[in-house]
């Protein structure tokens, strides 16, 4: 399995390695020295191409240097959210896969938080034996920072058992589909999950956000006869 995992802030890609020297350090330095711009510079394109070449290798999700790189990138995101609050607008981070974190002056919210390529939605990545994951400390920090977490559907790259449990234990709101609540009904924290009705004229008001919700499906075939709500 090849991965392309980055952390993005305001369109900016942050990468660094926990190692003291090596390719990851060079990639980190190259990206920071050539921040995003419009139009993109040739130097920035070269730095991103080098990053892709390093990450997109078969089995990269099991390579210690890639795991360290990912966890260090997550630390960068958490440090920014904790220590450099937004004063206007919105700051956007891409974590793993479809996992997105949004910070405004008033609220931090997430969409489809997921920490890594684990497949079993009934256990943590550590219990499943997946090394590409957040550290326990990162899970706790993320749960403390996020005010509300939205999950669009119940595929394993859009949901995370461990993060959901941590968010609910921290008293945070986790919005999922009714079908997800049914899937997790045996979990001790399932009653803390929230499903919202579809909005027609008036959005939901929660955590300082106005939220419109559309019931739809993530189709699983071209005929649109199977899929996930």
PDB file of C-alpha atoms in Angstrom:
ATOM      1  CA  UNK A   1       0.000   0.000   0.000  1.00  0.00           C
ATOM      2  CA  UNK A   2       1.468   3.359  -1.016  1.00  0.00           C
ATOM      3  CA  UNK A   3       0.531   6.489   0.893  1.00  0.00           C
ATOM      4  CA  UNK A   4       0.497  10.149   0.136  1.00  0.00           C
ATOM      5  CA  UNK A   5      -0.076  11.772   3.504  1.00  0.00           C
ATOM      6  CA  UNK A   6       0.494  15.459   4.200  1.00  0.00           C
ATOM      7  CA  UNK A   7      -0.593  18.129   6.638  1.00  0.00           C
ATOM      8  CA  UNK A   8      -1.916  21.289   5.032  1.00  0.00           C
ATOM      9  CA  UNK A   9      -2.397  24.671   6.692  1.00  0.00           C
ATOM     10  CA  UNK A  10      -3.877  27.560   4.707  1.00  0.00           C
ATOM     11  CA  UNK A  11      -2.836  25.666   1.597  1.00  0.00           C
ATOM     12  CA  UNK A  12       0.630  25.175   3.093  1.00  0.00           C
ATOM     13  CA  UNK A  13       2.197  21.728   3.343  1.00  0.00           C
ATOM     14  CA  UNK A  14       4.184  21.022   6.478  1.00  0.00           C
ATOM     15  CA  UNK A  15       6.455  17.995   6.645  1.00  0.00           C
ATOM     16  CA  UNK A  16       9.332  17.065   8.893  1.00  0.00           C
ATOM     17  CA  UNK A  17      10.951  13.915  10.157  1.00  0.00           C
ATOM     18  CA  UNK A  18      11.613  12.776  13.698  1.00  0.00           C
ATOM     19  CA  UNK A  19      15.020  11.631  12.481  1.00  0.00           C
ATOM     20  CA  UNK A  20      17.908  14.034  12.930  1.00  0.00           C
ATOM     21  CA  UNK A  21      19.211  13.587   9.403  1.00  0.00           C
ATOM     22  CA  UNK A  22      18.289  11.946   6.154  1.00  0.00           C
ATOM     23  CA  UNK A  23      15.899  12.344   3.222  1.00  0.00           C
ATOM     24  CA  UNK A  24      12.986  13.437   5.421  1.00  0.00           C
ATOM     25  CA  UNK A  25      14.976  16.384   6.783  1.00  0.00           C
ATOM     26  CA  UNK A  26      15.902  17.479   3.268  1.00  0.00           C
ATOM     27  CA  UNK A  27      12.279  17.214   2.148  1.00  0.00           C
ATOM     28  CA  UNK A  28      11.097  19.153   5.187  1.00  0.00           C
ATOM     29  CA  UNK A  29      13.626  21.931   4.629  1.00  0.00           C
ATOM     30  CA  UNK A  30      12.886  22.102   0.917  1.00  0.00           C
ATOM     31  CA  UNK A  31       9.155  22.463   1.433  1.00  0.00           C
ATOM     32  CA  UNK A  32       9.480  25.103   4.151  1.00  0.00           C
ATOM     33  CA  UNK A  33      11.966  27.043   2.016  1.00  0.00           C
ATOM     34  CA  UNK A  34       9.475  27.034  -0.865  1.00  0.00           C
ATOM     35  CA  UNK A  35       6.025  27.742   0.599  1.00  0.00           C
ATOM     36  CA  UNK A  36       2.858  27.626  -1.491  1.00  0.00           C
ATOM     37  CA  UNK A  37       2.192  30.465  -3.884  1.00  0.00           C
ATOM     38  CA  UNK A  38      -0.102  31.295  -6.762  1.00  0.00           C
ATOM     39  CA  UNK A  39       1.059  30.465  -9.316  1.00  0.00           C
ATOM     40  CA  UNK A  40       3.165  27.632  -7.908  1.00  0.00           C
ATOM     41  CA  UNK A  41       6.886  28.088  -8.331  1.00  0.00           C
ATOM     42  CA  UNK A  42       9.095  25.566 -10.084  1.00  0.00           C
ATOM     43  CA  UNK A  43      11.009  25.099  -6.817  1.00  0.00           C
ATOM     44  CA  UNK A  44       7.804  24.256  -4.961  1.00  0.00           C
ATOM     45  CA  UNK A  45       6.789  21.759  -7.645  1.00  0.00           C
ATOM     46  CA  UNK A  46      10.184  20.101  -7.390  1.00  0.00           C
ATOM     47  CA  UNK A  47       9.924  19.884  -3.585  1.00  0.00           C
ATOM     48  CA  UNK A  48       6.482  18.263  -3.820  1.00  0.00           C
ATOM     49  CA  UNK A  49       7.656  15.842  -6.508  1.00  0.00           C
ATOM     50  CA  UNK A  50      10.529  14.790  -4.254  1.00  0.00           C
ATOM     51  CA  UNK A  51       8.105  14.250  -1.378  1.00  0.00           C
ATOM     52  CA  UNK A  52       5.827  12.118  -3.547  1.00  0.00           C
ATOM     53  CA  UNK A  53       8.714  10.005  -4.766  1.00  0.00           C
ATOM     54  CA  UNK A  54       9.806   9.348  -1.164  1.00  0.00           C
ATOM     55  CA  UNK A  55       6.341   8.477   0.124  1.00  0.00           C
ATOM     56  CA  UNK A  56       4.737   6.663  -2.800  1.00  0.00           C
ATOM     57  CA  UNK A  57       6.595   3.389  -2.391  1.00  0.00           C
ATOM     58  CA  UNK A  58       4.961  -0.024  -1.948  1.00  0.00           C
ATOM     59  CA  UNK A  59       4.551  -0.780   1.725  1.00  0.00           C
ATOM     60  CA  UNK A  60       5.364   2.777   2.786  1.00  0.00           C
ATOM     61  CA  UNK A  61       2.738   2.642   5.535  1.00  0.00           C
ATOM     62  CA  UNK A  62       4.952   0.127   7.364  1.00  0.00           C
ATOM     63  CA  UNK A  63       8.231   2.030   6.998  1.00  0.00           C
ATOM     64  CA  UNK A  64       9.433   3.536  10.310  1.00  0.00           C
ATOM     65  CA  UNK A  65      10.690   6.704   8.606  1.00  0.00           C
ATOM     66  CA  UNK A  66       7.302   7.303   6.950  1.00  0.00           C
ATOM     67  CA  UNK A  67       5.434   6.683  10.221  1.00  0.00           C
ATOM     68  CA  UNK A  68       7.773   9.094  12.035  1.00  0.00           C
ATOM     69  CA  UNK A  69       7.299  11.667   9.283  1.00  0.00           C
ATOM     70  CA  UNK A  70       3.518  11.402   9.556  1.00  0.00           C
ATOM     71  CA  UNK A  71       3.483  11.694  13.341  1.00  0.00           C
ATOM     72  CA  UNK A  72       5.842  14.668  13.250  1.00  0.00           C
ATOM     73  CA  UNK A  73       3.584  16.326  10.671  1.00  0.00           C
ATOM     74  CA  UNK A  74       0.612  15.802  12.978  1.00  0.00           C
ATOM     75  CA  UNK A  75       2.575  17.394  15.824  1.00  0.00           C
ATOM     76  CA  UNK A  76       3.119  20.417  13.598  1.00  0.00           C
ATOM     77  CA  UNK A  77      -0.633  20.754  13.030  1.00  0.00           C
ATOM     78  CA  UNK A  78      -1.458  20.348  16.716  1.00  0.00           C
ATOM     79  CA  UNK A  79       1.217  22.869  17.715  1.00  0.00           C
ATOM     80  CA  UNK A  80      -0.218  25.429  15.301  1.00  0.00           C
ATOM     81  CA  UNK A  81      -3.792  24.961  16.486  1.00  0.00           C
ATOM     82  CA  UNK A  82      -2.775  25.165  20.141  1.00  0.00           C
ATOM     83  CA  UNK A  83      -0.242  27.965  19.978  1.00  0.00           C
ATOM     84  CA  UNK A  84      -1.110  30.137  16.980  1.00  0.00           C
ATOM     85  CA  UNK A  85      -4.871  30.803  17.135  1.00  0.00           C
ATOM     86  CA  UNK A  86      -6.688  32.098  14.097  1.00  0.00           C
ATOM     87  CA  UNK A  87      -7.773  35.741  14.351  1.00  0.00           C
ATOM     88  CA  UNK A  88      -9.875  35.832  11.185  1.00  0.00           C
ATOM     89  CA  UNK A  89     -11.075  33.540   8.436  1.00  0.00           C
ATOM     90  CA  UNK A  90     -10.478  29.802   8.552  1.00  0.00           C
ATOM     91  CA  UNK A  91      -7.326  27.685   8.613  1.00  0.00           C
ATOM     92  CA  UNK A  92      -7.573  24.272   6.961  1.00  0.00           C
ATOM     93  CA  UNK A  93      -5.455  21.188   7.598  1.00  0.00           C
ATOM     94  CA  UNK A  94      -5.518  17.898   5.707  1.00  0.00           C
ATOM     95  CA  UNK A  95      -4.423  15.039   7.936  1.00  0.00           C
ATOM     96  CA  UNK A  96      -4.816  11.453   6.690  1.00  0.00           C
ATOM     97  CA  UNK A  97      -6.830  10.584   3.576  1.00  0.00           C
ATOM     98  CA  UNK A  98     -10.160  12.471   3.730  1.00  0.00           C
ATOM     99  CA  UNK A  99      -9.526  13.686   7.287  1.00  0.00           C
ATOM    100  CA  UNK A 100      -9.818  17.474   7.534  1.00  0.00           C
ATOM    101  CA  UNK A 101      -9.421  19.899  10.438  1.00  0.00           C
ATOM    102  CA  UNK A 102     -10.768  23.465  10.367  1.00  0.00           C
ATOM    103  CA  UNK A 103      -9.865  26.259  12.767  1.00  0.00           C
ATOM    104  CA  UNK A 104     -11.697  29.595  13.023  1.00  0.00           C
ATOM    105  CA  UNK A 105     -11.397  32.266  15.717  1.00  0.00           C
ATOM    106  CA  UNK A 106     -14.330  30.652  17.536  1.00  0.00           C
ATOM    107  CA  UNK A 107     -14.399  26.926  16.838  1.00  0.00           C
ATOM    108  CA  UNK A 108     -12.303  23.951  15.747  1.00  0.00           C
ATOM    109  CA  UNK A 109     -14.230  21.343  13.808  1.00  0.00           C
ATOM    110  CA  UNK A 110     -13.320  18.258  11.841  1.00  0.00           C
ATOM    111  CA  UNK A 111     -14.710  16.280   8.926  1.00  0.00           C
ATOM    112  CA  UNK A 112     -14.065  12.545   8.615  1.00  0.00           C
ATOM    113  CA  UNK A 113     -11.311  12.329  11.238  1.00  0.00           C
ATOM    114  CA  UNK A 114      -9.331   9.133  10.725  1.00  0.00           C
ATOM    115  CA  UNK A 115      -5.807   8.429  11.883  1.00  0.00           C
ATOM    116  CA  UNK A 116      -4.503   5.801   9.492  1.00  0.00           C
ATOM    117  CA  UNK A 117      -5.036   2.790   7.236  1.00  0.00           C
ATOM    118  CA  UNK A 118      -6.673   0.523   9.819  1.00  0.00           C
ATOM    119  CA  UNK A 119      -9.690  -1.417   8.554  1.00  0.00           C
ATOM    120  CA  UNK A 120     -11.488  -2.604  11.688  1.00  0.00           C
ATOM    121  CA  UNK A 121     -13.996  -0.063  13.029  1.00  0.00           C
ATOM    122  CA  UNK A 122     -14.378  -1.989  16.288  1.00  0.00           C
ATOM    123  CA  UNK A 123     -10.838  -1.491  17.587  1.00  0.00           C
ATOM    124  CA  UNK A 124      -7.944   0.942  17.679  1.00  0.00           C
ATOM    125  CA  UNK A 125      -5.111   0.752  15.119  1.00  0.00           C
ATOM    126  CA  UNK A 126      -2.800  -0.482  17.896  1.00  0.00           C
ATOM    127  CA  UNK A 127      -5.210  -3.306  18.746  1.00  0.00           C
ATOM    128  CA  UNK A 128      -5.437  -4.131  15.044  1.00  0.00           C
ATOM    129  CA  UNK A 129      -1.655  -4.108  14.698  1.00  0.00           C
ATOM    130  CA  UNK A 130      -1.386  -1.051  12.430  1.00  0.00           C
ATOM    131  CA  UNK A 131       1.745   1.003  13.132  1.00  0.00           C
ATOM    132  CA  UNK A 132       0.797   3.921  10.886  1.00  0.00           C
ATOM    133  CA  UNK A 133      -1.308   5.815  13.411  1.00  0.00           C
ATOM    134  CA  UNK A 134      -1.355   8.711  15.828  1.00  0.00           C
ATOM    135  CA  UNK A 135       0.423   8.384  19.139  1.00  0.00           C
ATOM    136  CA  UNK A 136      -1.693   8.164  22.295  1.00  0.00           C
ATOM    137  CA  UNK A 137      -0.665  11.711  23.119  1.00  0.00           C
ATOM    138  CA  UNK A 138      -1.742  12.965  19.704  1.00  0.00           C
ATOM    139  CA  UNK A 139      -5.134  11.290  20.052  1.00  0.00           C
ATOM    140  CA  UNK A 140      -5.615  13.018  23.409  1.00  0.00           C
ATOM    141  CA  UNK A 141      -4.476  16.410  22.091  1.00  0.00           C
ATOM    142  CA  UNK A 142      -6.738  16.175  19.051  1.00  0.00           C
ATOM    143  CA  UNK A 143      -9.722  15.217  21.193  1.00  0.00           C
ATOM    144  CA  UNK A 144      -9.076  18.206  23.454  1.00  0.00           C
ATOM    145  CA  UNK A 145      -8.890  20.633  20.513  1.00  0.00           C
ATOM    146  CA  UNK A 146     -11.845  19.569  18.353  1.00  0.00           C
ATOM    147  CA  UNK A 147     -15.215  21.030  19.364  1.00  0.00           C
ATOM    148  CA  UNK A 148     -17.354  19.025  16.938  1.00  0.00           C
ATOM    149  CA  UNK A 149     -16.494  16.207  14.540  1.00  0.00           C
ATOM    150  CA  UNK A 150     -18.585  15.361  11.460  1.00  0.00           C
ATOM    151  CA  UNK A 151     -18.433  11.970   9.739  1.00  0.00           C
ATOM    152  CA  UNK A 152     -20.065  11.713   6.345  1.00  0.00           C
ATOM    153  CA  UNK A 153     -20.378   7.919   6.086  1.00  0.00           C
ATOM    154  CA  UNK A 154     -19.167   4.688   7.632  1.00  0.00           C
ATOM    155  CA  UNK A 155     -16.204   3.715   5.483  1.00  0.00           C
ATOM    156  CA  UNK A 156     -13.041   3.052   7.471  1.00  0.00           C
ATOM    157  CA  UNK A 157     -11.180   6.018   5.952  1.00  0.00           C
ATOM    158  CA  UNK A 158     -13.937   8.375   7.166  1.00  0.00           C
ATOM    159  CA  UNK A 159     -14.433   7.020  10.702  1.00  0.00           C
ATOM    160  CA  UNK A 160     -12.117   6.069  13.534  1.00  0.00           C
ATOM    161  CA  UNK A 161     -13.091   3.978  16.551  1.00  0.00           C
ATOM    162  CA  UNK A 162     -10.335   5.282  18.834  1.00  0.00           C
ATOM    163  CA  UNK A 163     -10.726   8.963  17.914  1.00  0.00           C
ATOM    164  CA  UNK A 164     -14.505   8.770  18.295  1.00  0.00           C
ATOM    165  CA  UNK A 165     -14.217   7.253  21.764  1.00  0.00           C
ATOM    166  CA  UNK A 166     -11.638   9.885  22.762  1.00  0.00           C
ATOM    167  CA  UNK A 167     -13.774  12.767  21.499  1.00  0.00           C
ATOM    168  CA  UNK A 168     -16.845  11.555  23.355  1.00  0.00           C
ATOM    169  CA  UNK A 169     -14.832  10.950  26.532  1.00  0.00           C
ATOM    170  CA  UNK A 170     -13.677  14.577  26.278  1.00  0.00           C
ATOM    171  CA  UNK A 171     -17.293  15.721  26.083  1.00  0.00           C
ATOM    172  CA  UNK A 172     -17.172  16.678  22.408  1.00  0.00           C
ATOM    173  CA  UNK A 173     -19.960  16.338  19.843  1.00  0.00           C
ATOM    174  CA  UNK A 174     -19.572  13.641  17.179  1.00  0.00           C
ATOM    175  CA  UNK A 175     -22.040  13.820  14.275  1.00  0.00           C
ATOM    176  CA  UNK A 176     -22.600  10.592  12.315  1.00  0.00           C
ATOM    177  CA  UNK A 177     -25.302   8.917  10.257  1.00  0.00           C
ATOM    178  CA  UNK A 178     -28.043   6.905  11.993  1.00  0.00           C
ATOM    179  CA  UNK A 179     -26.588   3.840  10.305  1.00  0.00           C
ATOM    180  CA  UNK A 180     -23.247   4.480  12.010  1.00  0.00           C
ATOM    181  CA  UNK A 181     -24.956   4.675  15.384  1.00  0.00           C
ATOM    182  CA  UNK A 182     -26.593   1.330  14.628  1.00  0.00           C
ATOM    183  CA  UNK A 183     -23.231  -0.163  13.637  1.00  0.00           C
ATOM    184  CA  UNK A 184     -21.686   0.995  16.927  1.00  0.00           C
ATOM    185  CA  UNK A 185     -24.700   0.329  19.157  1.00  0.00           C
ATOM    186  CA  UNK A 186     -22.766  -2.185  21.274  1.00  0.00           C
ATOM    187  CA  UNK A 187     -20.022   0.296  22.102  1.00  0.00           C
ATOM    188  CA  UNK A 188     -20.229   1.737  25.638  1.00  0.00           C
ATOM    189  CA  UNK A 189     -20.064   5.275  24.248  1.00  0.00           C
ATOM    190  CA  UNK A 190     -22.621   4.831  21.432  1.00  0.00           C
ATOM    191  CA  UNK A 191     -25.314   6.824  23.232  1.00  0.00           C
ATOM    192  CA  UNK A 192     -23.083   9.878  23.000  1.00  0.00           C
ATOM    193  CA  UNK A 193     -23.168   9.903  19.190  1.00  0.00           C
ATOM    194  CA  UNK A 194     -25.430  12.402  17.416  1.00  0.00           C
ATOM    195  CA  UNK A 195     -27.371  12.055  14.163  1.00  0.00           C
ATOM    196  CA  UNK A 196     -28.934  15.176  12.656  1.00  0.00           C
ATOM    197  CA  UNK A 197     -32.086  15.470  10.600  1.00  0.00           C
ATOM    198  CA  UNK A 198     -31.804  16.672   7.038  1.00  0.00           C
ATOM    199  CA  UNK A 199     -32.177  20.434   6.838  1.00  0.00           C
ATOM    200  CA  UNK A 200     -34.712  22.067   4.536  1.00  0.00           C
ATOM    201  CA  UNK A 201     -35.174  25.717   5.460  1.00  0.00           C
ATOM    202  CA  UNK A 202     -33.315  26.192   8.744  1.00  0.00           C
ATOM    203  CA  UNK A 203     -29.748  24.996   9.390  1.00  0.00           C
ATOM    204  CA  UNK A 204     -28.762  23.316  12.632  1.00  0.00           C
ATOM    205  CA  UNK A 205     -27.027  25.598  15.123  1.00  0.00           C
ATOM    206  CA  UNK A 206     -24.266  23.839  17.044  1.00  0.00           C
ATOM    207  CA  UNK A 207     -20.822  24.675  18.400  1.00  0.00           C
ATOM    208  CA  UNK A 208     -21.067  28.140  16.881  1.00  0.00           C
ATOM    209  CA  UNK A 209     -21.708  26.737  13.408  1.00  0.00           C
ATOM    210  CA  UNK A 210     -24.705  26.856  11.067  1.00  0.00           C
ATOM    211  CA  UNK A 211     -24.878  23.347   9.629  1.00  0.00           C
ATOM    212  CA  UNK A 212     -26.903  22.164   6.652  1.00  0.00           C
ATOM    213  CA  UNK A 213     -27.225  18.410   6.187  1.00  0.00           C
ATOM    214  CA  UNK A 214     -28.151  16.456   3.060  1.00  0.00           C
ATOM    215  CA  UNK A 215     -29.021  12.778   3.171  1.00  0.00           C
ATOM    216  CA  UNK A 216     -27.310  11.042   0.267  1.00  0.00           C
ATOM    217  CA  UNK A 217     -25.295   7.933  -0.548  1.00  0.00           C
ATOM    218  CA  UNK A 218     -21.699   6.985  -1.239  1.00  0.00           C
ATOM    219  CA  UNK A 219     -22.484   4.708  -4.144  1.00  0.00           C
ATOM    220  CA  UNK A 220     -20.605   1.427  -4.372  1.00  0.00           C
ATOM    221  CA  UNK A 221     -21.219   0.637  -8.037  1.00  0.00           C
ATOM    222  CA  UNK A 222     -21.851   2.341 -11.353  1.00  0.00           C
ATOM    223  CA  UNK A 223     -25.534   1.335 -11.391  1.00  0.00           C
ATOM    224  CA  UNK A 224     -26.184   3.090  -8.058  1.00  0.00           C
ATOM    225  CA  UNK A 225     -27.887   0.030  -6.623  1.00  0.00           C
ATOM    226  CA  UNK A 226     -25.535  -0.404  -3.648  1.00  0.00           C
ATOM    227  CA  UNK A 227     -23.766   2.032  -1.402  1.00  0.00           C
ATOM    228  CA  UNK A 228     -23.366   3.582   2.035  1.00  0.00           C
ATOM    229  CA  UNK A 229     -25.703   6.215   3.467  1.00  0.00           C
TER     230      UNK A 229
END
